[in-house]
Structure formats: C-alpha cells, structure tokens
CSV table of C-alpha atoms in Angstrom, one decimal:
chain,number,residue,atom,x,y,z
L,1,MET,CA,-33.0,22.6,5.4
L,2,TYR,CA,-34.4,19.0,5.7
L,3,ALA,CA,-38.0,18.4,6.7
L,4,SER,CA,-37.9,18.4,10.5
L,5,PRO,CA,-38.4,14.6,11.1
L,6,ILE,CA,-35.5,14.0,8.8
L,7,ALA,CA,-33.5,16.8,10.5
L,8,ARG,CA,-34.2,15.3,13.9
L,9,LEU,CA,-33.2,11.8,12.8
L,10,VAL,CA,-29.9,13.3,11.3
L,11,GLN,CA,-29.3,15.0,14.6
L,12,GLN,CA,-29.8,11.9,16.7
L,13,LEU,CA,-27.6,9.7,14.3
L,14,GLY,CA,-24.9,12.3,14.3
L,15,LYS,CA,-24.6,11.9,18.1
L,16,LEU,CA,-23.1,8.3,17.5
L,17,PRO,CA,-19.4,7.9,17.5
L,18,GLY,CA,-17.6,8.4,14.2
L,19,ILE,CA,-21.0,9.5,12.5
L,20,GLY,CA,-20.5,13.1,11.1
L,21,GLU,CA,-23.3,15.1,9.6
L,22,LYS,CA,-23.0,13.8,6.0
L,23,THR,CA,-22.8,10.1,7.2
L,24,ALA,CA,-25.9,10.7,9.4
L,25,ALA,CA,-27.8,12.0,6.5
L,26,ARG,CA,-26.8,9.1,4.4
L,27,LEU,CA,-28.0,6.7,7.1
L,28,ALA,CA,-31.2,8.7,7.7
L,29,PHE,CA,-32.2,8.5,3.9
L,30,HIS,CA,-31.3,4.7,4.0
L,31,ILE,CA,-33.7,4.4,6.9
L,32,LEU,CA,-36.2,6.3,4.9
L,33,ARG,CA,-35.8,3.9,1.9
L,34,ALA,CA,-35.4,0.7,3.9
L,35,SER,CA,-38.5,-1.6,4.2
L,36,ALA,CA,-40.9,-0.7,7.1
L,37,GLU,CA,-40.0,-3.9,8.8
L,38,ASP,CA,-36.2,-2.9,8.9
L,39,ALA,CA,-36.8,0.5,10.2
L,40,ALA,CA,-39.2,-0.7,12.9
L,41,ALA,CA,-36.8,-3.5,13.8
L,42,LEU,CA,-34.0,-1.1,14.3
L,43,ALA,CA,-36.0,1.2,16.4
L,44,ALA,CA,-37.3,-1.7,18.4
L,45,ALA,CA,-33.8,-3.1,18.9
L,46,ILE,CA,-32.6,0.2,20.3
L,47,VAL,CA,-35.5,0.3,22.9
L,48,GLU,CA,-35.0,-3.4,23.7
L,49,VAL,CA,-31.3,-3.2,24.2
L,50,ARG,CA,-31.8,-0.4,26.8
L,51,GLN,CA,-34.8,-2.2,28.6
L,52,LYS,CA,-33.2,-5.7,28.8
L,53,ILE,CA,-29.3,-5.2,29.2
L,54,ARG,CA,-27.8,-4.9,32.6
L,55,PHE,CA,-24.5,-5.6,34.2
L,56,CYS,CA,-23.6,-9.0,35.5
L,57,SER,CA,-23.3,-8.8,39.2
L,58,THR,CA,-20.2,-11.0,39.1
L,59,CYS,CA,-18.1,-10.2,36.1
L,60,CYS,CA,-19.6,-6.9,35.1
L,61,ASP,CA,-20.2,-7.9,31.5
L,62,LEU,CA,-23.4,-6.7,29.8
L,63,THR,CA,-26.0,-9.4,29.9
L,64,GLU,CA,-29.8,-10.0,29.7
L,65,ALA,CA,-29.8,-12.4,32.7
L,66,ASP,CA,-27.9,-12.0,35.9
L,67,PRO,CA,-25.6,-13.8,36.4
L,68,CYS,CA,-24.5,-14.0,32.7
L,69,ALA,CA,-24.3,-17.2,30.7
L,70,ILE,CA,-20.4,-17.5,31.2
L,71,CYS,CA,-20.8,-17.0,35.0
L,72,ARG,CA,-23.4,-19.4,35.2
L,73,ASP,CA,-21.5,-22.1,33.2
L,74,GLN,CA,-20.3,-24.7,35.6
L,75,ARG,CA,-18.0,-26.3,33.0
L,76,ARG,CA,-15.9,-23.2,33.1
L,77,ASP,CA,-12.9,-22.9,35.4
L,78,GLY,CA,-13.8,-20.4,38.1
L,79,THR,CA,-10.2,-20.2,39.5
L,80,LEU,CA,-9.1,-18.4,36.4
L,81,VAL,CA,-10.3,-14.8,35.6
L,82,CYS,CA,-9.5,-13.0,32.5
L,83,VAL,CA,-9.6,-9.2,33.0
L,84,VAL,CA,-10.6,-7.2,29.9
L,85,ALA,CA,-11.2,-3.6,29.3
L,86,GLN,CA,-14.5,-3.9,27.2
L,87,PRO,CA,-17.2,-6.3,26.6
L,88,GLN,CA,-16.0,-6.4,22.9
L,89,ASP,CA,-12.7,-7.7,24.0
L,90,LEU,CA,-14.4,-10.6,25.9
L,91,VAL,CA,-16.3,-11.4,22.7
L,92,ALA,CA,-12.8,-11.4,20.7
L,93,ILE,CA,-11.2,-13.9,23.2
L,94,GLU,CA,-14.4,-16.1,23.1
L,95,ARG,CA,-14.3,-16.0,19.3
L,96,ALA,CA,-10.6,-17.1,19.4
L,97,GLY,CA,-11.8,-20.2,21.3
L,98,GLY,CA,-9.6,-22.2,23.7
L,99,TYR,CA,-10.1,-20.1,26.8
L,100,ARG,CA,-12.2,-21.8,29.5
L,101,GLY,CA,-11.9,-19.6,32.5
L,102,ARG,CA,-14.2,-16.8,33.5
L,103,TYR,CA,-13.9,-12.9,32.8
L,104,HIS,CA,-14.0,-9.7,34.5
L,105,VAL,CA,-15.0,-6.6,32.4
L,106,LEU,CA,-13.4,-3.1,33.7
L,107,HIS,CA,-15.5,-1.0,31.3
L,108,GLY,CA,-12.5,1.1,30.3
L,109,VAL,CA,-8.8,1.5,31.2
L,110,LEU,CA,-7.0,4.0,33.4
L,111,SER,CA,-6.5,7.3,31.5
L,112,PRO,CA,-5.7,10.3,33.7
L,113,LEU,CA,-5.7,12.6,30.7
L,114,ASP,CA,-9.3,11.7,29.9
L,115,GLY,CA,-10.2,11.9,33.6
L,116,VAL,CA,-10.7,8.0,33.9
L,117,GLY,CA,-9.4,7.0,37.4
L,118,PRO,CA,-9.6,3.7,39.3
L,119,ASP,CA,-13.1,4.7,40.7
L,120,ASP,CA,-14.5,4.9,37.1
L,121,LEU,CA,-13.6,1.2,36.3
L,122,ARG,CA,-15.1,-2.0,37.8
L,123,ILE,CA,-11.9,-2.5,39.9
L,124,PRO,CA,-13.7,-2.7,43.4
L,125,GLU,CA,-15.9,-5.5,42.0
L,126,LEU,CA,-12.7,-7.4,40.8
L,127,LEU,CA,-11.0,-6.9,44.2
L,128,ARG,CA,-14.0,-8.1,46.0
L,129,ARG,CA,-14.2,-11.3,43.6
L,130,CYS,CA,-10.6,-12.1,44.4
L,131,GLY,CA,-10.4,-11.1,48.1
L,132,ASP,CA,-13.9,-12.5,49.1
L,133,GLY,CA,-13.6,-15.8,50.9
L,134,SER,CA,-17.2,-16.3,50.5
L,135,VAL,CA,-17.0,-17.3,46.8
L,136,ALA,CA,-17.4,-20.9,46.0
L,137,GLU,CA,-14.1,-21.2,44.1
L,138,ALA,CA,-11.0,-19.2,45.2
L,139,ILE,CA,-9.4,-17.3,42.2
L,140,GLY,CA,-5.9,-18.6,41.6
L,141,GLU,CA,-4.8,-16.6,38.6
L,142,VAL,CA,-5.8,-13.4,36.9
L,143,ILE,CA,-4.9,-12.9,33.3
L,144,LEU,CA,-4.6,-9.1,32.6
L,145,ALA,CA,-5.9,-8.9,29.1
L,146,THR,CA,-6.0,-5.2,28.6
L,147,SER,CA,-4.5,-3.9,25.2
L,148,PRO,CA,-0.8,-3.5,25.0
L,149,SER,CA,-1.3,0.3,24.7
L,150,VAL,CA,0.2,2.9,27.3
L,151,GLU,CA,-3.2,3.0,29.1
L,152,GLY,CA,-3.7,-0.7,28.9
L,153,GLU,CA,-0.3,-1.4,30.2
L,154,ALA,CA,-0.7,1.1,33.1
L,155,THR,CA,-4.0,-0.5,34.1
L,156,ALA,CA,-2.3,-3.9,34.0
L,157,VAL,CA,0.5,-2.8,36.2
L,158,TYR,CA,-1.9,-1.0,38.6
L,159,LEU,CA,-4.2,-4.1,39.0
L,160,ALA,CA,-1.2,-6.6,39.5
L,161,LYS,CA,-0.1,-4.3,42.4
L,162,LEU,CA,-3.5,-4.7,44.0
L,163,LEU,CA,-4.0,-8.2,43.3
L,164,ARG,CA,-0.7,-9.8,44.4
L,165,PRO,CA,-1.2,-8.9,48.0
L,166,LEU,CA,-4.5,-10.9,47.9
L,167,GLY,CA,-2.5,-14.0,47.1
L,168,VAL,CA,-3.7,-14.0,43.4
L,169,ARG,CA,-1.2,-14.9,40.7
L,170,CYS,CA,-1.2,-12.2,37.9
L,171,SER,CA,-0.2,-12.9,34.3
L,172,ARG,CA,-0.1,-10.7,31.2
L,173,ILE,CA,-1.2,-11.8,27.7
L,174,ALA,CA,1.9,-12.1,25.4
L,175,THR,CA,2.9,-9.4,23.1
L,176,GLY,CA,4.9,-9.9,19.9
L,177,VAL,CA,4.8,-10.2,16.2
L,178,PRO,CA,1.1,-11.3,15.2
L,179,ILE,CA,0.8,-14.6,13.5
L,180,GLY,CA,0.9,-14.2,9.7
L,181,GLY,CA,2.7,-10.8,10.2
L,182,GLU,CA,5.9,-9.9,8.4
L,183,LEU,CA,9.0,-9.1,10.5
L,184,GLU,CA,9.8,-6.5,7.9
L,185,TYR,CA,6.7,-4.6,8.6
L,186,ALA,CA,6.5,-5.1,12.5
L,187,ASP,CA,7.1,-1.7,14.3
L,188,GLN,CA,10.3,-1.4,16.3
L,189,VAL,CA,8.6,-1.6,19.7
L,190,THR,CA,6.7,-4.8,18.9
L,191,LEU,CA,9.9,-6.4,17.4
L,192,ALA,CA,12.0,-5.4,20.5
L,193,ARG,CA,9.3,-6.8,22.8
L,194,ALA,CA,9.1,-10.0,20.6
L,195,ILE,CA,12.9,-10.5,21.0
L,196,ASP,CA,12.8,-9.8,24.8
L,197,GLY,CA,9.9,-12.2,25.2
L,198,ARG,CA,11.5,-15.1,23.2
L,199,ARG,CA,10.7,-18.5,24.4
L,200,GLU,CA,12.8,-21.7,24.2
L,201,MET,CA,11.7,-24.2,21.6
D,1,MET,CA,-21.7,-14.3,21.4
D,2,TYR,CA,-23.4,-11.2,22.7
D,3,ALA,CA,-26.5,-11.2,24.7
D,4,SER,CA,-29.3,-11.6,22.3
D,5,PRO,CA,-30.6,-7.9,22.7
D,6,ILE,CA,-27.3,-6.5,21.9
D,7,ALA,CA,-26.8,-9.1,19.0
D,8,ARG,CA,-30.1,-8.0,17.5
D,9,LEU,CA,-29.2,-4.4,17.7
D,10,VAL,CA,-25.7,-5.1,16.1
D,11,GLN,CA,-27.5,-7.1,13.3
D,12,GLN,CA,-30.0,-4.3,12.7
D,13,LEU,CA,-27.2,-1.6,12.6
D,14,GLY,CA,-25.1,-3.7,10.4
D,15,LYS,CA,-27.9,-3.4,7.8
D,16,LEU,CA,-27.1,0.3,7.6
D,17,PRO,CA,-24.8,1.4,4.6
D,18,GLY,CA,-21.2,1.6,5.3
D,19,ILE,CA,-21.6,0.0,8.7
D,20,GLY,CA,-19.7,-3.3,9.0
D,21,GLU,CA,-20.0,-5.8,12.0
D,22,LYS,CA,-17.3,-4.1,14.1
D,23,THR,CA,-18.7,-0.7,13.6
D,24,ALA,CA,-22.2,-1.9,14.4
D,25,ALA,CA,-21.0,-3.3,17.7
D,26,ARG,CA,-19.2,-0.1,18.5
D,27,LEU,CA,-22.5,2.0,17.8
D,28,ALA,CA,-24.6,-0.7,19.8
D,29,PHE,CA,-22.2,-0.3,22.8
D,30,HIS,CA,-22.4,3.5,22.5
D,31,ILE,CA,-26.2,3.3,22.5
D,32,LEU,CA,-25.9,1.2,25.7
D,33,ARG,CA,-23.7,3.7,27.4
D,34,ALA,CA,-25.6,6.8,26.2
D,35,SER,CA,-28.2,8.5,28.2
D,36,ALA,CA,-31.6,7.1,28.3
D,37,GLU,CA,-33.1,10.1,26.7
D,38,ASP,CA,-30.5,9.8,23.8
D,39,ALA,CA,-31.4,6.3,23.1
D,40,ALA,CA,-35.1,7.0,23.3
D,41,ALA,CA,-34.8,10.1,21.0
D,42,LEU,CA,-33.0,8.0,18.4
D,43,ALA,CA,-35.5,5.2,18.4
D,44,ALA,CA,-38.3,7.8,18.3
D,45,ALA,CA,-36.7,9.7,15.4
D,46,ILE,CA,-36.6,6.4,13.4
D,47,VAL,CA,-40.2,5.8,14.0
D,48,GLU,CA,-41.3,9.4,13.5
D,49,VAL,CA,-39.3,9.7,10.2
D,50,ARG,CA,-41.2,6.7,8.7
D,51,GLN,CA,-44.5,7.9,9.9
D,52,LYS,CA,-44.3,11.5,8.8
D,53,ILE,CA,-42.3,11.7,5.7
D,54,ARG,CA,-43.7,11.3,2.3
D,55,PHE,CA,-43.1,12.4,-1.3
D,56,CYS,CA,-44.1,15.9,-2.4
D,57,SER,CA,-46.6,15.3,-5.3
D,58,THR,CA,-45.1,18.2,-7.3
D,59,CYS,CA,-41.3,17.9,-6.9
D,60,CYS,CA,-40.9,14.3,-5.5
D,61,ASP,CA,-38.7,15.6,-2.7
D,62,LEU,CA,-39.2,14.1,0.8
D,63,THR,CA,-41.4,16.2,2.9
D,64,GLU,CA,-43.5,16.3,6.0
D,65,ALA,CA,-46.4,18.5,4.2
D,66,ASP,CA,-47.5,17.9,0.6
D,67,PRO,CA,-46.8,20.1,-1.4
D,68,CYS,CA,-43.4,20.8,0.3
D,69,ALA,CA,-42.2,24.2,1.6
D,70,ILE,CA,-40.2,24.9,-1.6
D,71,CYS,CA,-43.1,24.0,-3.9
D,72,ARG,CA,-45.4,26.2,-1.7
D,73,ASP,CA,-43.1,29.2,-1.5
D,74,GLN,CA,-44.7,31.8,-3.8
D,75,ARG,CA,-41.4,33.9,-3.9
D,76,ARG,CA,-39.7,31.1,-5.8
D,77,ASP,CA,-39.5,31.2,-9.7
D,78,GLY,CA,-41.8,28.4,-10.9
D,79,THR,CA,-40.6,28.7,-14.5
D,80,LEU,CA,-37.1,27.4,-13.5
D,81,VAL,CA,-36.7,23.8,-12.3
D,82,CYS,CA,-33.4,22.3,-11.1
D,83,VAL,CA,-33.3,18.5,-11.5
D,84,VAL,CA,-31.3,16.6,-9.0
D,85,ALA,CA,-30.7,12.9,-8.2
D,86,GLN,CA,-31.1,12.9,-4.5
D,87,PRO,CA,-32.8,14.9,-1.7
D,88,GLN,CA,-29.3,15.5,-0.3
D,89,ASP,CA,-28.3,17.2,-3.6
D,90,LEU,CA,-31.2,19.7,-3.2
D,91,VAL,CA,-30.0,20.5,0.3
D,92,ALA,CA,-26.5,21.0,-0.9
D,93,ILE,CA,-27.8,23.6,-3.6
D,94,GLU,CA,-30.1,25.3,-1.1
D,95,ARG,CA,-27.0,25.6,1.4
D,96,ALA,CA,-25.0,27.3,-1.4
D,97,GLY,CA,-27.7,29.8,-1.6
D,98,GLY,CA,-28.5,32.0,-4.5
D,99,TYR,CA,-30.9,29.6,-6.4
D,100,ARG,CA,-34.4,30.9,-6.3
D,101,GLY,CA,-36.2,28.4,-8.7
D,102,ARG,CA,-37.9,25.2,-7.8
D,103,TYR,CA,-36.6,21.6,-7.9
D,104,HIS,CA,-37.4,18.1,-9.2
D,105,VAL,CA,-35.8,15.0,-7.4
D,106,LEU,CA,-35.3,12.0,-9.5
D,107,HIS,CA,-34.3,9.6,-6.5
D,108,GLY,CA,-31.5,8.1,-8.5
D,109,VAL,CA,-29.6,8.2,-11.8
D,110,LEU,CA,-29.9,5.9,-14.8
D,111,SER,CA,-27.6,3.0,-14.1
D,112,PRO,CA,-28.3,-0.1,-16.4
D,113,LEU,CA,-25.5,-2.1,-14.5
D,114,ASP,CA,-27.4,-1.7,-11.3
D,115,GLY,CA,-30.7,-2.3,-12.9
D,116,VAL,CA,-31.9,1.3,-12.5
D,117,GLY,CA,-33.8,2.2,-15.8
D,118,PRO,CA,-36.0,5.2,-16.5
D,119,ASP,CA,-39.1,3.7,-14.8
D,120,ASP,CA,-37.3,3.5,-11.5
D,121,LEU,CA,-36.8,7.2,-11.2
D,122,ARG,CA,-39.2,10.2,-10.9
D,123,ILE,CA,-39.0,10.9,-14.8
D,124,PRO,CA,-42.7,10.6,-15.5
D,125,GLU,CA,-43.6,13.1,-12.9
D,126,LEU,CA,-41.0,15.5,-14.3
D,127,LEU,CA,-42.4,15.0,-17.9
D,128,ARG,CA,-45.8,15.7,-16.7
D,129,ARG,CA,-44.8,18.8,-14.8
D,130,CYS,CA,-43.2,20.1,-17.9
D,131,GLY,CA,-45.7,19.1,-20.4
D,132,ASP,CA,-48.8,19.6,-18.5
D,133,GLY,CA,-50.6,22.9,-19.6
D,134,SER,CA,-52.6,22.8,-16.6
D,135,VAL,CA,-50.0,24.1,-14.3
D,136,ALA,CA,-50.1,27.6,-13.2
D,137,GLU,CA,-46.6,28.6,-14.4
D,138,ALA,CA,-45.1,27.1,-17.5
D,139,ILE,CA,-41.7,25.7,-16.9
D,140,GLY,CA,-39.3,27.6,-19.2
D,141,GLU,CA,-35.9,26.1,-18.2
D,142,VAL,CA,-34.8,22.9,-16.5
D,143,ILE,CA,-31.2,22.8,-15.1
D,144,LEU,CA,-29.9,19.3,-15.2
D,145,ALA,CA,-28.0,19.1,-11.9
D,146,THR,CA,-27.1,15.4,-11.7
D,147,SER,CA,-23.4,14.8,-10.7
D,148,PRO,CA,-20.7,14.9,-13.5
D,149,SER,CA,-20.3,11.2,-13.2
D,150,VAL,CA,-20.9,8.6,-16.1
D,151,GLU,CA,-24.4,7.8,-14.9
D,152,GLY,CA,-25.3,11.5,-14.0
D,153,GLU,CA,-24.2,12.5,-17.5
D,154,ALA,CA,-26.2,9.8,-19.2
D,155,THR,CA,-29.3,10.7,-17.1
D,156,ALA,CA,-28.8,14.4,-18.1
D,157,VAL,CA,-28.5,13.6,-21.7
D,158,TYR,CA,-31.4,11.3,-21.6
D,159,LEU,CA,-33.7,13.9,-19.9
D,160,ALA,CA,-32.6,16.6,-22.3
D,161,LYS,CA,-33.7,14.4,-25.1
D,162,LEU,CA,-37.2,14.0,-23.6
D,163,LEU,CA,-37.6,17.6,-22.4
D,164,ARG,CA,-36.6,19.5,-25.5
D,165,PRO,CA,-39.5,18.3,-27.6
D,166,LEU,CA,-41.8,19.8,-24.9
D,167,GLY,CA,-40.5,23.2,-25.6
D,168,VAL,CA,-38.4,23.2,-22.5
D,169,ARG,CA,-34.9,24.9,-22.5
D,170,CYS,CA,-32.4,22.4,-21.0
D,171,SER,CA,-29.1,23.4,-19.2
D,172,ARG,CA,-26.4,21.5,-17.4
D,173,ILE,CA,-24.5,22.7,-14.3
D,174,ALA,CA,-20.9,23.9,-15.2
D,175,THR,CA,-18.0,21.5,-14.7
D,176,GLY,CA,-14.5,22.5,-14.1
D,177,VAL,CA,-11.6,23.1,-11.5
D,178,PRO,CA,-13.4,23.7,-8.2
D,179,ILE,CA,-12.9,27.0,-6.3
D,180,GLY,CA,-10.0,26.9,-4.1
D,181,GLY,CA,-8.7,23.9,-6.1
D,182,GLU,CA,-5.1,23.6,-7.4
D,183,LEU,CA,-4.6,23.2,-11.1
D,184,GLU,CA,-1.7,21.0,-10.2
D,185,TYR,CA,-3.9,18.5,-8.5
D,186,ALA,CA,-6.9,18.5,-10.8
D,187,ASP,CA,-7.4,15.3,-12.8
D,188,GLN,CA,-7.0,15.3,-16.5
D,189,VAL,CA,-10.6,15.0,-17.4
D,190,THR,CA,-11.7,17.9,-15.2
D,191,LEU,CA,-8.9,20.0,-16.5
D,192,ALA,CA,-9.7,19.2,-20.2
D,193,ARG,CA,-13.4,20.0,-19.5
D,194,ALA,CA,-12.3,23.3,-17.7
D,195,ILE,CA,-10.5,24.4,-20.8
D,196,ASP,CA,-13.2,23.3,-23.3
D,197,GLY,CA,-15.7,25.2,-21.2
D,198,ARG,CA,-13.6,28.5,-20.8
D,199,ARG,CA,-15.5,31.6,-20.7
D,200,GLU,CA,-14.6,35.0,-22.0
D,201,MET,CA,-13.7,37.6,-19.3
C-alpha cells in the first residue's frame, strides 16, 4: 500500500522489539520528515555500531576497544567482580556510582523455558577469570547482581555453586523495599524478603 | 557510559517520536544482537527512503514515481477527491477498500497552538487542483476526511469555505458509534453526534 521504499523501511523497523506495524509506520514517516542530517546520522550510527562494537575479551561487555575502559582502568579493584545479566545493567550500576570493582556480563540469564542454558551465557569466561591463576589479581569476591526474578535468582544460585569450589566468595545484591517506596504498596514477596533480610541498626 | 558507537546510536534512536532513552538503548542492543543482514537492511532502508521518496505533484502523497500510482490509475474516478491529513490516513482508507476516487494529502491539520497555519499545509495545491480548468477531469466533490478531532474539524470547515466558491461540492466523513462498538462505552459527544446524524432506514 505504501510506496515500496517506505514499505521496506516499515518492514525493517517492525523487526525491532516492541515496534508493531503502526509504530513502524509512524517512525518511518518521522524519518521521512526529519532533516537529511538526522536520517543520515541514524543510518550511519547503525552501520557504525555493527562495525566497531565487539565483546571485551575479559568481562564480555560490549566495547569499542578490547579490553574495555573498565577492564583497563587500573584504579578499579580487580579482586571484586560484579556479575550482571546485560550491558544495560552494568550501565545502571555505573550510573548509581560508588561501585569501584570490575564487571562480568553474562548476556542473559538461565531460562530453560526459552531454551537458554549455561552454554548460551558467558559463564565459561567467568569461570576462567575466577579459576585462572595466570591473572594478575586473584578474584576474591563475586557479587551476583542478576535481577531478583525467578530466572535471575536461579542463575545466581547456579553460579554460586560453580564459583565457591574455586575459592571465590559469592554475594548477592540486597532485595527489599526500594528507597522512596511505600510499605503500603510493596508486594507481599518483597515485604517478606525485606523483613527476612533485616539488618541491625 | 556506553561505548561511543552505542551512545551515538542510542542518541539517534532517541530522536524518534515516542522513543525515550531506555527504549532507545533496548533498540540499540537489539540492533547489536540482530543478524548482520538485518542491521544492514535497516540502515539501507533509511538511506533509500530518503533518496527515493518525493511528493506526488498532483495529490502531494509520498511516492517513488511522480505522479503516484493512484493519480496515474485511469480506472479511478478523477472527479472525486478525498482530502486526508496524512499519508497514513490514505493507506487506512485504501485498506478499508471500496473507495475508488483520488486523494489529496494535506500533511497536517490546522493547529494554531502548534504554529501550523494554512501556509504549512498542502492547501494551495488542493485549491489549484479544484479551481484549475486545465485539468482533464473537473473535480465535482471533495470528501473532507480529516479526523473528527478539534483540529480536524476546524481544518474541514476551513477547506469547505474555500472550496465551495470554486463550485466544488464538499462532504464530511460520517461520525458515530464505531461498528462493533458498545453504546454503553461510547463517549457522550460521539453518542450525541450519532443521534444527531441518524439516518432513515
């Protein structure tokens, strides 16, 4: 129904997650109306990201230079590794500030129903990092920072079982009522966990 | 925080309508994980749409060939022109089937609050089409098919005032309770209009 270049763009945009046919058409018409520079910049950014981005050989984060900026940063504590599911989670923790250790990105969580097993995640790389005596700094503690969802919890438990025999201390991020949250509106599981996990003050 | 090619892609995607920073990041990571062909096809489709799409010199729709396929189609009734706000509206009417006249795309509706006046729309082109004796078929009726919103109604009223002196019959699409809709859930204005616009049966 659309002219074929528009139809092709709508089809390609429709392959993006959460973008249905109507949203794809809206985006396509926006691209048609946007400045020539903006349209060219978007196309160039897509090409560039595919050409330049690779996995960091140490932490498996997405990076332009290998090793990545965090793995290269000598001021960071190399004995402490925070394991996250996705690169976005790493960015969220960096934004929160305060954490000065290194990271390991799994690129997913265990999810048997979706066909995601241990071999589909960057677990061998994590075990190599922790078990390998050749690394300059021995890893003393791994913070398992997957989400407190069913899959995230299962992944954390699975990793802890593999890491402890290597002599690595494993910890899990705290769960509870979020800062600024109202007790009244917290769900039952969160509240029960917050009470179980209470700390002396 | 992201590697710079990712940050640039997130920034460019964030310029699209309805795409905030988090959605832009999600789309960027999808593009990173998608097949090389899909990523290249998306970039190519953006470049292609900007190179190949122009306005139809007759109906102002977006088209690859000028005049567009509908304006070229000799089986269509050239005496009947349906005026729509956007190319998407034209596609919606074509999908509904049944309409065999031609179109005119305004590329917007009058909206003084947003700074959109008559000069920003393809109104001169419409008046030329209707008033110009040089065209092969004289336009007998114009269907004003802008949305039944405040701006759409105002645009229709404005156009009817300009078109009637040119000897063109103006009509407005029907408003009322949508097919399959429940009277109970119809809003008051729609219901009042549906009763006002009742038809003998």
